Coordinates of C-alpha atoms and ligand atoms in Angstrom, one line a residue:
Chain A
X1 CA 89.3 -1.5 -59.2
X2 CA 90.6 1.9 -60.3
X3 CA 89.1 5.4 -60.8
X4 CA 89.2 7.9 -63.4
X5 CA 88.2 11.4 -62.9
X6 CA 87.7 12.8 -66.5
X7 CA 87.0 16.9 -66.9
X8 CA 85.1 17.1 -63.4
X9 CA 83.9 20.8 -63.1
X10 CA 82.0 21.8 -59.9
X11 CA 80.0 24.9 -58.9
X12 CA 77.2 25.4 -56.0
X13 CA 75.0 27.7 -57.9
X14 CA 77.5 30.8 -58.9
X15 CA 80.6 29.6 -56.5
X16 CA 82.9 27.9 -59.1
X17 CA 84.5 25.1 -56.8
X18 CA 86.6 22.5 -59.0
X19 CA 87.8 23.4 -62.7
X20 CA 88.6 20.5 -64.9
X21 CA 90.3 18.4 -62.7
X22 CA 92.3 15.1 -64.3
X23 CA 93.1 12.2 -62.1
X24 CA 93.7 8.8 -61.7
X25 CA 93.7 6.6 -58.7
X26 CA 95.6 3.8 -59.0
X27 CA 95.1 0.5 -56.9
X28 CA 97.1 -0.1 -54.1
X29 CA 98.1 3.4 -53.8
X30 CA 97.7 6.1 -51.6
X31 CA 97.0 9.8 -53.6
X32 CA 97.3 12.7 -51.4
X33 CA 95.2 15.8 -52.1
X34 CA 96.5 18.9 -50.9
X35 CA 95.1 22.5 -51.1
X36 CA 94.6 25.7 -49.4
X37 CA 91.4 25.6 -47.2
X38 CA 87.8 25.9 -49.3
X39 CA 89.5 24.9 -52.7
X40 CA 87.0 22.4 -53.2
X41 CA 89.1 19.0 -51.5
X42 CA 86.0 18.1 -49.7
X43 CA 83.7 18.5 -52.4
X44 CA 85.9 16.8 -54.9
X45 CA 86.0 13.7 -52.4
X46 CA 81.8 13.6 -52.1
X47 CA 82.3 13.9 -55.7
X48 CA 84.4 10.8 -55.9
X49 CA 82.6 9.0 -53.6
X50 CA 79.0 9.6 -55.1
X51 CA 77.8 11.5 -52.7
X52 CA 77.3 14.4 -54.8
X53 CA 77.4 15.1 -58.7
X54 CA 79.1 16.6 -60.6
X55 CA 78.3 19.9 -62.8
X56 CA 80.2 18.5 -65.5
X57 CA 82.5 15.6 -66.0
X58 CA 82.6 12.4 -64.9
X59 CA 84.1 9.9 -62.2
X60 CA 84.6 6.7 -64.0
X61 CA 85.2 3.0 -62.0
X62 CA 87.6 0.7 -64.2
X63 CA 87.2 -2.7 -63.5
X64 CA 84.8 -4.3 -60.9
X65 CA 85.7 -4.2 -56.9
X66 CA 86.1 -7.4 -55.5
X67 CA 83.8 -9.8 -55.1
X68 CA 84.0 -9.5 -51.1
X69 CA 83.2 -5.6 -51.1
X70 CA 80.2 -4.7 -49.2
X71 CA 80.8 -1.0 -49.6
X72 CA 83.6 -0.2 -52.7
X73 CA 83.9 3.9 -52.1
X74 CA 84.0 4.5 -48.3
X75 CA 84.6 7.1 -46.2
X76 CA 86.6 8.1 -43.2
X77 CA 85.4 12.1 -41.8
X78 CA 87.2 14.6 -40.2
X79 CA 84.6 14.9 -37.4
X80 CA 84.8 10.7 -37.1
X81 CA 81.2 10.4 -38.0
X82 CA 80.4 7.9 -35.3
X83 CA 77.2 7.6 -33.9
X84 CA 77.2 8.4 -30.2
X85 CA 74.5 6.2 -29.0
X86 CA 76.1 3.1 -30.3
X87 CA 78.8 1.7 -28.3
X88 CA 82.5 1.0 -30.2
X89 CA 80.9 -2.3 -31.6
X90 CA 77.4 -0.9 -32.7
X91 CA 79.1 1.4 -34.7
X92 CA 81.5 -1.1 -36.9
X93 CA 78.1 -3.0 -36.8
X94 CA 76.1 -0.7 -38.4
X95 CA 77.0 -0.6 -41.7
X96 CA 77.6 -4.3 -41.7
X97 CA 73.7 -4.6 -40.6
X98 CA 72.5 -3.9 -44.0
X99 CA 74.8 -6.3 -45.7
X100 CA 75.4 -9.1 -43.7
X101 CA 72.0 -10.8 -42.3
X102 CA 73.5 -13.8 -40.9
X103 CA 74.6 -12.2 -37.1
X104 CA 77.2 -15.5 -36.6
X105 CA 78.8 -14.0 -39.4
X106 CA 78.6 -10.9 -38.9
X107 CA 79.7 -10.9 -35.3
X108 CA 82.9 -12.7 -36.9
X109 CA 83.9 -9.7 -38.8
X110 CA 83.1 -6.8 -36.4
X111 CA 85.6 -8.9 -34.1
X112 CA 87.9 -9.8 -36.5
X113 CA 88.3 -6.1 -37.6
X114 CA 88.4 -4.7 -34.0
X115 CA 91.4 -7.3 -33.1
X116 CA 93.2 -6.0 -36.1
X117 CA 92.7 -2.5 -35.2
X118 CA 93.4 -3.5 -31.4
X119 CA 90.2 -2.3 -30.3
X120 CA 88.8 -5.5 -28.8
X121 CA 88.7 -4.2 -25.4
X122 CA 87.2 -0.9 -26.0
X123 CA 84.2 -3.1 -27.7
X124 CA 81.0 -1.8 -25.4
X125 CA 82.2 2.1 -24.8
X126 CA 80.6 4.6 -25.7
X127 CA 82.1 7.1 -28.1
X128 CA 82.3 10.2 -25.2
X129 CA 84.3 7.5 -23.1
X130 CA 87.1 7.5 -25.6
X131 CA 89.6 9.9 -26.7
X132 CA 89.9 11.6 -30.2
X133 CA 92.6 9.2 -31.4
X134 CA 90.4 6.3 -30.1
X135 CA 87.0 7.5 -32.3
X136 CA 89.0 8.2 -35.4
X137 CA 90.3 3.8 -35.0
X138 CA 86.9 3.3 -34.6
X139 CA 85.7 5.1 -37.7
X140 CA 89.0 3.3 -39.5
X141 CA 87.3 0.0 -38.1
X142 CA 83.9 0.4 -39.6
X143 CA 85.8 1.1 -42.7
X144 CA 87.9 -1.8 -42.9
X145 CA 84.8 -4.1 -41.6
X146 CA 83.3 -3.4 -45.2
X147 CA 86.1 -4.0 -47.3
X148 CA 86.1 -1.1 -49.5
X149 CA 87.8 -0.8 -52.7
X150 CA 89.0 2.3 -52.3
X151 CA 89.1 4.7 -48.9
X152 CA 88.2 7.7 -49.3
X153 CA 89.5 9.9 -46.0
X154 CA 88.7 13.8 -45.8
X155 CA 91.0 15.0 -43.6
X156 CA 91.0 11.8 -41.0
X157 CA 93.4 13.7 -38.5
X158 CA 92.8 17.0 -38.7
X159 CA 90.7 16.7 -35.5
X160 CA 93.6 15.7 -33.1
X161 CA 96.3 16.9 -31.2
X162 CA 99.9 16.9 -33.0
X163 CA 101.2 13.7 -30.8
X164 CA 97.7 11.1 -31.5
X165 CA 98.1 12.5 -35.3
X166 CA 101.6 11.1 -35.3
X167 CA 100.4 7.8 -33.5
X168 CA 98.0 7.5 -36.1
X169 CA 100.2 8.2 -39.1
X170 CA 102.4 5.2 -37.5
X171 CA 99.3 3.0 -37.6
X172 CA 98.0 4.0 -41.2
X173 CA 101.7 3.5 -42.6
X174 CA 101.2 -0.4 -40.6
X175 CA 97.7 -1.0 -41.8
X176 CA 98.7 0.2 -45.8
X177 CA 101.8 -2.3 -45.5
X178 CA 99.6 -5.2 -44.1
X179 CA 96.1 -4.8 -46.7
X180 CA 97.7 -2.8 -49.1
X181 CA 94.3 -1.0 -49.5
X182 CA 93.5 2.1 -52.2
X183 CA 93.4 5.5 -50.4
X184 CA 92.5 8.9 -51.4
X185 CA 93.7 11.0 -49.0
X186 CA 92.7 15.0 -48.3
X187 CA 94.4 16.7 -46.2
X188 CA 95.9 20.6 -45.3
X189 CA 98.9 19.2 -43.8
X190 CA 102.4 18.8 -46.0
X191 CA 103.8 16.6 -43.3
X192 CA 100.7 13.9 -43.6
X193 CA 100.8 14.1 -47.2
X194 CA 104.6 13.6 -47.3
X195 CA 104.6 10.5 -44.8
X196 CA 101.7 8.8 -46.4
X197 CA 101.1 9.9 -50.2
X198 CA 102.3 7.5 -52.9
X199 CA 101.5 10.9 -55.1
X200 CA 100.7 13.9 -54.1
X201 CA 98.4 16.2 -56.0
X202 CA 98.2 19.9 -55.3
X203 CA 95.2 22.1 -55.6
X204 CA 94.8 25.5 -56.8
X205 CA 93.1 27.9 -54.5
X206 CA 89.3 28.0 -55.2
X207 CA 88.2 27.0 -58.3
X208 CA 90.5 24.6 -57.3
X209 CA 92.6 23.4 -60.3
X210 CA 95.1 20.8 -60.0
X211 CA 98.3 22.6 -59.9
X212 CA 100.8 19.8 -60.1
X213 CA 101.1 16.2 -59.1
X214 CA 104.2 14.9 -57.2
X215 CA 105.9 11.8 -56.9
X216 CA 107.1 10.5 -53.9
X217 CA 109.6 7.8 -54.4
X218 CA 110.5 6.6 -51.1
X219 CA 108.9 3.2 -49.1
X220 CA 106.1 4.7 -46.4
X221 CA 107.6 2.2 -43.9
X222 CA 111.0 4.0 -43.2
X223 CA 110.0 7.5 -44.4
X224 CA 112.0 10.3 -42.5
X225 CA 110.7 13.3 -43.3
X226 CA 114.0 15.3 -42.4
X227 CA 115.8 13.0 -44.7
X228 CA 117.0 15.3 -47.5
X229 CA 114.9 13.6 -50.3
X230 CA 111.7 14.0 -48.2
X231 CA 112.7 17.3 -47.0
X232 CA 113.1 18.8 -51.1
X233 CA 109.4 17.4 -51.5
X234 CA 108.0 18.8 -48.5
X235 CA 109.5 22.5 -49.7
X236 CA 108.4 21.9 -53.1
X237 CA 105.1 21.6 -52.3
X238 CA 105.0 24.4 -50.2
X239 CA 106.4 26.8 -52.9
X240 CA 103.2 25.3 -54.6
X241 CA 101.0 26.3 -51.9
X242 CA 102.7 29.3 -50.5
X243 CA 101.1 32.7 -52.6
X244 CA 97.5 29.9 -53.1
X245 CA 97.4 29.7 -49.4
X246 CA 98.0 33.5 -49.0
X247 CA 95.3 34.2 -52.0
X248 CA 92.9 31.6 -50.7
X249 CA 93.1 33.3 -46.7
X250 CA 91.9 36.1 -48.7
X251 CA 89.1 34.9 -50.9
X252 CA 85.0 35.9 -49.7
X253 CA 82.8 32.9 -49.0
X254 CA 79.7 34.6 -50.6
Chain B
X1 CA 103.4 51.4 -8.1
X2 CA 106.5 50.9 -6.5
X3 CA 109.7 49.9 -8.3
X4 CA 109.7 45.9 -7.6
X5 CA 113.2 45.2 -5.5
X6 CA 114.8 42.0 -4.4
X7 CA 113.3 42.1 -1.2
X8 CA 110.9 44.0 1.1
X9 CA 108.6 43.3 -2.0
X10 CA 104.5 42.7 -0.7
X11 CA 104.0 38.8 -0.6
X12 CA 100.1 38.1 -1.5
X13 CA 98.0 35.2 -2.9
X14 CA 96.2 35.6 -5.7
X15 CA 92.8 36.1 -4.9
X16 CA 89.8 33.5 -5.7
X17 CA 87.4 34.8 -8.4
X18 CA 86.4 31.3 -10.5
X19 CA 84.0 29.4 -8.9
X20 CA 79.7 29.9 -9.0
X21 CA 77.1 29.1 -11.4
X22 CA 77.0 25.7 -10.6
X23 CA 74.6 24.3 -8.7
X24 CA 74.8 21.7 -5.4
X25 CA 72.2 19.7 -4.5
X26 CA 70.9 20.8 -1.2
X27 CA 68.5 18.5 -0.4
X28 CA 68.0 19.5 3.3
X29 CA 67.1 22.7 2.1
X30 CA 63.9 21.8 0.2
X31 CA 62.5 19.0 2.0
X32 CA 63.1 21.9 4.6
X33 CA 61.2 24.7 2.7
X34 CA 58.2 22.2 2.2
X35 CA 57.9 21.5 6.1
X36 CA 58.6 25.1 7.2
X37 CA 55.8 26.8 4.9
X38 CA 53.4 23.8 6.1
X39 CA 54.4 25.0 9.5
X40 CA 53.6 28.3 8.9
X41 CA 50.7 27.2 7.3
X42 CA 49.2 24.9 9.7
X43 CA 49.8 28.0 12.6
X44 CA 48.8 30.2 10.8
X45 CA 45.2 28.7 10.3
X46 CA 44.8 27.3 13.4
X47 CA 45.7 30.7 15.4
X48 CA 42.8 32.3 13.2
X49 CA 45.5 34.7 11.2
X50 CA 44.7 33.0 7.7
X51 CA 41.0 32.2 7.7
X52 CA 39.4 29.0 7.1
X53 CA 37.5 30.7 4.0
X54 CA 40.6 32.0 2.5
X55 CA 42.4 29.1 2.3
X56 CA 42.0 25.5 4.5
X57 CA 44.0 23.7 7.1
X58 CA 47.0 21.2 5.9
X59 CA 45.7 19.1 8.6
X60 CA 41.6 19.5 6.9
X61 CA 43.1 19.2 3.6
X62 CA 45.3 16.2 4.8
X63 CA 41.7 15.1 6.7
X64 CA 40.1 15.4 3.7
X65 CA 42.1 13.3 1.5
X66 CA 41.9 10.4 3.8
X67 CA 38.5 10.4 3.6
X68 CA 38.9 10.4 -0.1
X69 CA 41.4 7.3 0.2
X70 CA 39.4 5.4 2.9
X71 CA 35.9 5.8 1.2
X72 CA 37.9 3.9 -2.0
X73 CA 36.5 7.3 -4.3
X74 CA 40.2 8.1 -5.3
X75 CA 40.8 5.2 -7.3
X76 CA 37.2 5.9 -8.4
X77 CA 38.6 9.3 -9.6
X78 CA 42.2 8.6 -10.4
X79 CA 41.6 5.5 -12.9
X80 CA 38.6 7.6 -14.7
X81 CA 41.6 10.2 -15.6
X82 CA 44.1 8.0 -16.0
X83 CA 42.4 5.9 -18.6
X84 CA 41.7 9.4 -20.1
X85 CA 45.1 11.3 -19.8
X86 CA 46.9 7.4 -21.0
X87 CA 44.6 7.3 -24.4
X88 CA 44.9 11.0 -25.2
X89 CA 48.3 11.3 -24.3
X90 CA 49.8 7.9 -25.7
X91 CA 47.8 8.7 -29.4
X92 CA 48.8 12.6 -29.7
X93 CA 52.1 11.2 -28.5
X94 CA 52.2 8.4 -31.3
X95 CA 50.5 10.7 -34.2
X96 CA 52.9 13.7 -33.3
X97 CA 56.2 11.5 -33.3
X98 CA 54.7 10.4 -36.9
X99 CA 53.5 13.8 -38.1
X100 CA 57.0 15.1 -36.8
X101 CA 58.8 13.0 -38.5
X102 CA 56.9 13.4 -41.6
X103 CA 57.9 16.8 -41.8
X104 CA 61.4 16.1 -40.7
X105 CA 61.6 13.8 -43.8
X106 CA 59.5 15.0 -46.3
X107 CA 60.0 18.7 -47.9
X108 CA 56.3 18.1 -49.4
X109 CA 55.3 17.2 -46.3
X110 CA 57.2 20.3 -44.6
X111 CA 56.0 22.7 -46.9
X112 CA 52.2 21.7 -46.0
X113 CA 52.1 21.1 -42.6
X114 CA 54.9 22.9 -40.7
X115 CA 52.9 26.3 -41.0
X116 CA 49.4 24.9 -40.4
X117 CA 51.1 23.6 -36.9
X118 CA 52.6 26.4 -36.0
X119 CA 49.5 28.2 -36.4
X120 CA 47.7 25.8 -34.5
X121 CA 49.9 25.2 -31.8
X122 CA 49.7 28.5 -29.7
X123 CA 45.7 28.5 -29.9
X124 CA 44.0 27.5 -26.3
X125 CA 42.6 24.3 -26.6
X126 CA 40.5 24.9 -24.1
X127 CA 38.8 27.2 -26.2
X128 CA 37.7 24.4 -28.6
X129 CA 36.0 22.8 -25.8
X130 CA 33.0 23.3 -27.7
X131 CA 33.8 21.9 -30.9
X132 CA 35.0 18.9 -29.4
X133 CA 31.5 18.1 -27.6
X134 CA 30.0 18.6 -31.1
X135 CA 32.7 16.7 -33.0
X136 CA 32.8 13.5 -30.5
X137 CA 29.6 14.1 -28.3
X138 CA 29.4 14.6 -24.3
X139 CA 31.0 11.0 -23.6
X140 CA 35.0 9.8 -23.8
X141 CA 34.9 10.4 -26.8
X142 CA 35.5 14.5 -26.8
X143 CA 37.6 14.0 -23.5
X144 CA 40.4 11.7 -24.8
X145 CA 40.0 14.2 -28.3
X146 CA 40.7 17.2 -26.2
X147 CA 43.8 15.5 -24.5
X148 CA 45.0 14.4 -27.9
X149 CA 45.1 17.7 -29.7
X150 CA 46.3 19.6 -26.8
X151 CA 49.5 16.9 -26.9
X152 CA 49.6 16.4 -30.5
X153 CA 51.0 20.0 -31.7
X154 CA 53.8 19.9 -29.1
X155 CA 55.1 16.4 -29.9
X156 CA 55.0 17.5 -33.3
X157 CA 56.9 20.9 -32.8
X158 CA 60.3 18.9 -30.7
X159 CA 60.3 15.5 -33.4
X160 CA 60.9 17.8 -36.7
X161 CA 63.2 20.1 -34.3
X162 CA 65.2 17.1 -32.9
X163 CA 65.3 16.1 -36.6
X164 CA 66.5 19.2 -38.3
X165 CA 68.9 19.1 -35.1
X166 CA 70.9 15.6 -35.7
X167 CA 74.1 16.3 -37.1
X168 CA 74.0 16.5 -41.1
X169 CA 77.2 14.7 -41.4
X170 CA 76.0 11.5 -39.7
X171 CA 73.7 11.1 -42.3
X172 CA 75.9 11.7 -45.1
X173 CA 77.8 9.2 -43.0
X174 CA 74.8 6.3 -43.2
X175 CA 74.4 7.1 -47.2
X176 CA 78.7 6.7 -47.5
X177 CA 77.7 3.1 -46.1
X178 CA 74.7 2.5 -48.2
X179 CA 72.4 2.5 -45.8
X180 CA 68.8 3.5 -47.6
X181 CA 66.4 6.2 -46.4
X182 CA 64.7 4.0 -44.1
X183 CA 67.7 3.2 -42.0
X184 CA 69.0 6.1 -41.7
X185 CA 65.5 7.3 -40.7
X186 CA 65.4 4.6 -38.0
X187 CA 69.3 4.2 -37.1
X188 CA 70.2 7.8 -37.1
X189 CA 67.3 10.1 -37.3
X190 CA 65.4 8.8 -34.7
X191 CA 68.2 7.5 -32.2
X192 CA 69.5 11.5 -32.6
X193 CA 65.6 13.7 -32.5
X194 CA 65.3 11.1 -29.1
X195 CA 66.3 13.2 -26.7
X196 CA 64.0 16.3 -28.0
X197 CA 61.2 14.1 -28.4
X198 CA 61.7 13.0 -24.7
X199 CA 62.0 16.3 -23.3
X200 CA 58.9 17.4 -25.6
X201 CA 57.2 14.4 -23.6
X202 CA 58.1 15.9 -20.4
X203 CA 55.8 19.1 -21.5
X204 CA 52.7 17.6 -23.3
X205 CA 52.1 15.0 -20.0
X206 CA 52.0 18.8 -18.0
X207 CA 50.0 19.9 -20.4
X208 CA 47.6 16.7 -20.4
X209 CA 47.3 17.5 -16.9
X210 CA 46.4 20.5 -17.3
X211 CA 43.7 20.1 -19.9
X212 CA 42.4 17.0 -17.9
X213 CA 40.2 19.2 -15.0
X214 CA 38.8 21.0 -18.6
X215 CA 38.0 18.0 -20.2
X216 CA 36.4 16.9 -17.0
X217 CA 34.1 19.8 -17.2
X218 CA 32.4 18.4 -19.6
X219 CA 29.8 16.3 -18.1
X220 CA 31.9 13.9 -15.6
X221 CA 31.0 11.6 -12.8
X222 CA 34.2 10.2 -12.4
X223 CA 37.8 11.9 -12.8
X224 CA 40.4 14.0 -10.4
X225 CA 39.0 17.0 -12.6
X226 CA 35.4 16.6 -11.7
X227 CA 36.0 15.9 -8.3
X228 CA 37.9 19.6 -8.3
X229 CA 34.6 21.2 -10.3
X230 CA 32.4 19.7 -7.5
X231 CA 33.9 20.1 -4.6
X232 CA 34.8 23.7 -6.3
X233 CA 30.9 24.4 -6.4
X234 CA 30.7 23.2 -3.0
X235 CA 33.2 25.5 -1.9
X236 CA 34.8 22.7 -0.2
X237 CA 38.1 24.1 -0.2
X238 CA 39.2 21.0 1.8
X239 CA 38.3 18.7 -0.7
X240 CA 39.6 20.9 -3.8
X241 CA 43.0 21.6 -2.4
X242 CA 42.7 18.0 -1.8
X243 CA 42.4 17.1 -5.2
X244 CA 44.6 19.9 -6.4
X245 CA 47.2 17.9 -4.5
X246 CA 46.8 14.8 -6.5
X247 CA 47.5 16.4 -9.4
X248 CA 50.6 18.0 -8.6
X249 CA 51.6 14.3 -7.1
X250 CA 50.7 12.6 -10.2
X251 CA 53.2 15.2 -12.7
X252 CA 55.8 14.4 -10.4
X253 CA 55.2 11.2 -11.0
X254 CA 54.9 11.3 -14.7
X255 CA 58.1 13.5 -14.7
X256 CA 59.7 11.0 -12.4
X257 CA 59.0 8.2 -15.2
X258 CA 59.9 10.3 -18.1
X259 CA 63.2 10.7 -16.1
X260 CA 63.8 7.2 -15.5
X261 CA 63.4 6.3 -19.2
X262 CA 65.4 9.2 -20.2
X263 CA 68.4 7.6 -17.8
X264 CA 67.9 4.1 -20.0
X265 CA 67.5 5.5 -23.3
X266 CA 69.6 8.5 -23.2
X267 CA 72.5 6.6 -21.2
X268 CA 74.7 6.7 -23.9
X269 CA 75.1 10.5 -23.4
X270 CA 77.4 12.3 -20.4
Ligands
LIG301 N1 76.9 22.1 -50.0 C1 77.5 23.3 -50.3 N2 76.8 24.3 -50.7 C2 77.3 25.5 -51.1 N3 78.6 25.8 -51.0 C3 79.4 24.8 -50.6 C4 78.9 23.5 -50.2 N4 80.0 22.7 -49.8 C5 81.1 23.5 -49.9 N5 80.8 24.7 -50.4 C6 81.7 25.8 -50.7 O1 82.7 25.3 -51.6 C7 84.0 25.7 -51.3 C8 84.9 24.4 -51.1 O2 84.5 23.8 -50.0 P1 85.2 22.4 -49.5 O3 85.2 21.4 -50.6 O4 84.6 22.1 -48.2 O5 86.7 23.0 -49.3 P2 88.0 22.3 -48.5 O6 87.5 20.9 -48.1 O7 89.1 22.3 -49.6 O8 88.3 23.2 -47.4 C9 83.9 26.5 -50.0 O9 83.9 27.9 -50.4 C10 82.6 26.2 -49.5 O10 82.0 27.3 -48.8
LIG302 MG1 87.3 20.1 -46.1

């Protein structure tokens, strides 16, 4: 299953947000969204995801997920989203609760995705027991546990410290080489998108426009990103951002 | 200041300022308060300085009560307002949770009742003691009614809050996972408005409490209330301070049980 976003314009009442953004996202591949903060990543990711609609345009599924996908477009939040009075394994349970009835089975799958996320022994704490870097496996868990077509993660480390973001990275590149699974990916941070984009799209500031779309040639397992190739990509992208940023740190909410 | 040289130069630890406004159990201290004012309180009647009119003996109180227990009229009393404070209580409790959550739900259901609560909500029930006999007569019926609506507006009042207070993105979260309105309403909704409907219990079993000695005003044999009216119009001050007393014990021990299920229910937080 691929998607096609096809003219999407946004707006909250008069706050133009998105302005005719083009994209595709390809199976198997991660896309990186970059942009200056409140260019409308967020939004453009509810957008893809169906959690909001859009003003105008459309976000267009080719092909059918497959047959095993509980959940096709699923989400993994900044915040980690977890819900504090369920314990590590009530929370990879819970969206599994509406779709699988038969508890053998799904007992089976909220193991079989906390092995693979080596989580097995973190399985009855609560979320205030564990640390940041912890939560946010968690969150990747109950994400996994569904099979989704496509992941859709706003900004899944932007909530921890430099050296758990790197850890994390390291397990994101391990997981994509293993399942091979459909990302989009938001983020603020050059370094992330560098290390784990396939492609990279950059945003405008707000109305965010896309601005150019990067490819990034090299493997994600043995990506160095003070390797000269890496390193041109990382300053080209920030030329992009550079005078957007500086506009965007300027720009009125309301 | 002087000009800092190598040596010679004043040596001085930093002084302490962190520290305070947090508390340390000091349980000595209160069960000690308790026993030194009954002290007081016991001299002081029996040495004639607080007089017996004014205010009675501990020990007559304490004699007082015993005959209460012994004569097998405390249960008597207890279980009448029990039964009462239970059926108003547990219905205002269950209708408010509902109506509460209504609201929190529903902007149609919002819109219509939020403001007719609010405006209900701050009016002494007491006042509509009245009403109530006329509504549901001079029997249970306008007792358990009075109970209900004095815990019904309350309940109501910390559900919708707790609602509007869960955290917007774990809902956005359940509707990413396809979870329909009813699950989320269940699984995230009312798991997060649980700890403001628990502390809203804490208040309406005070104020059932409270409006139980007015409900037993209204033509009562039995009931911790009317035993207080009687021995009130007795001016048995023994008897009423007794009485009194069983009130007080029996919010502590409603508070104590709201604690314990709060420790069960809310043990997933710190
Ligand atoms: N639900 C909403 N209602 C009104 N304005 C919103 C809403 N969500 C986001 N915005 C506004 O849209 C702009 C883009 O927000 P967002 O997509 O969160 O940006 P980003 O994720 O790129 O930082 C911001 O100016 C924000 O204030
Ligand atoms: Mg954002």
């Amino acid at each position: 299953m691929e998607l096609k976003i096809d003219a999407l314009t946004h707006s909250y009442d008069d706050l133009a947000v998105l302005d005719d953004i083009n994209l595709d996202i390809r199976a198997g591949e991660i896309l990186c969204l970059v942009g200056p903060s409140g260019c409308g990543k967020s939004t453009l990711l509810r957008l893809i995801g169906g959690l909001e609609r859009p003003t105008t345009g459309r976000v267009i599924q080719i092909g059918e997920p497959p047959e095993d996908s509980l959940n096709p477009l699923t989400f993994i939040f900044q915040d980690f989203a977890l819900l504090p009075w369920r314990t590590v394994h009530g929370n990879v349970s819970l969206p599994l609760e509406s779709h699988l009835h038969d508890v053998p089975r799904r007992e089976a799958v909220i193991a079989d995705v906390l092995e693979r996320t080596r989580l097995s022994e973190f399985r009855d704490a609560y979320p205030r027991q564990i640390s940041g870097g912890m939560k946010q496996r968690v969150a990747i868990a109950r994400a996994l546990a569904v099979r989704p077509a496509i992941l859709l993660m706003d900004e899944p480390l932007s909530a921890l410290d430099a050296q758990t973001r790197e850890l994390l990275m390291e397990d994101l590149v391990d997981l994509w080489q293993r399942e091979r699974f459909t990302a989009v990916y938001v983020t603020h941070n050059l370094e992330e998108a560098v290390r784990l984009g396939h492609r990279i799209a950059v945003l405008s500031r707000r109305p965010g426009r896309i601005r150019k779309i990067l490819d990034v040639p090299d493997d994600l397992e043995n990506r160095d990103i003070l390797k000269p190739g890496l390193a041109s990509i990382r300053a080209d992208l920030w030329q992009q951002l550079h005078d957007e940023a500086r506009e965007a740190d300027r720009q009125l909410t309301r | 200041m002087d000009a800092p040289t190598d040596h010679d130069r004043p040596l001085r630890e930093v002084a302490f300022r962190g520290g305070g406004f947090r508390h340390q159990p000091i349980r000595a201290l209160s069960i000690g308060t308790f026993l030194a004012l009954l002290f007081i309180w016991e001299t002081g009647s029996r040495t004639g300085f607080i007089s017996n009119l004014v205010l009675p003996a501990p020990s007559e109180v304490g004699t007082a009560f015993y005959d209460l227990w012994k004569s097998g009229n405390l249960w008597d009393h207890l279980s009448a307002s029990l039964a009462r404070l239970g059926a108003g209580w547990v219905l205002g409790t269950i209708l408010g949770i509902a109506t509460g959550f209504a609201i929190g739900l529903f902007s149609v259901m919002r819109a219509s009742l939020a403001p007719l609560v609010a405006a209900i909500f701050p009016i002494p029930k007491i006042a509509l003691l009245p009403l109530f006999i006329i509504w549901f007569g001079i029997g249970e019926g306008s007792k358990v009614g009075l109970i209900l609506f004095g815990t019904f507006f309350p309940t109501v009042i910390a559900t919708y809050g707790g609602i509007d207070n869960v955290d917007r993105t774990l809902i956005r979260m359940g509707q990413s996972f396809g979870l329909n309105r009813w699950e989320i309403a269940r699984k995230i909704l009312f798991p997060g408005a649980l700890p403001a409907i628990l502390s809203g219990m804490r208040i309406t079993a005070a104020i059932g409490i409270i409006l139980i000695v007015a409900a037993e005003l209204i033509a009562a044999e039995k009931g911790i209330g009317a035993f207080i009216q009687m021995a009130g119009s007795l001016f048995a001050t023994d008897q009423l301070v007794a009485g009194v007393l069983v009130l007080s014990v029996l919010g502590l021990a409603v508070n104590a049980l709201i604690g314990l299920a709060e420790k069960h229910l809310l043990r997933w937080r710190a």
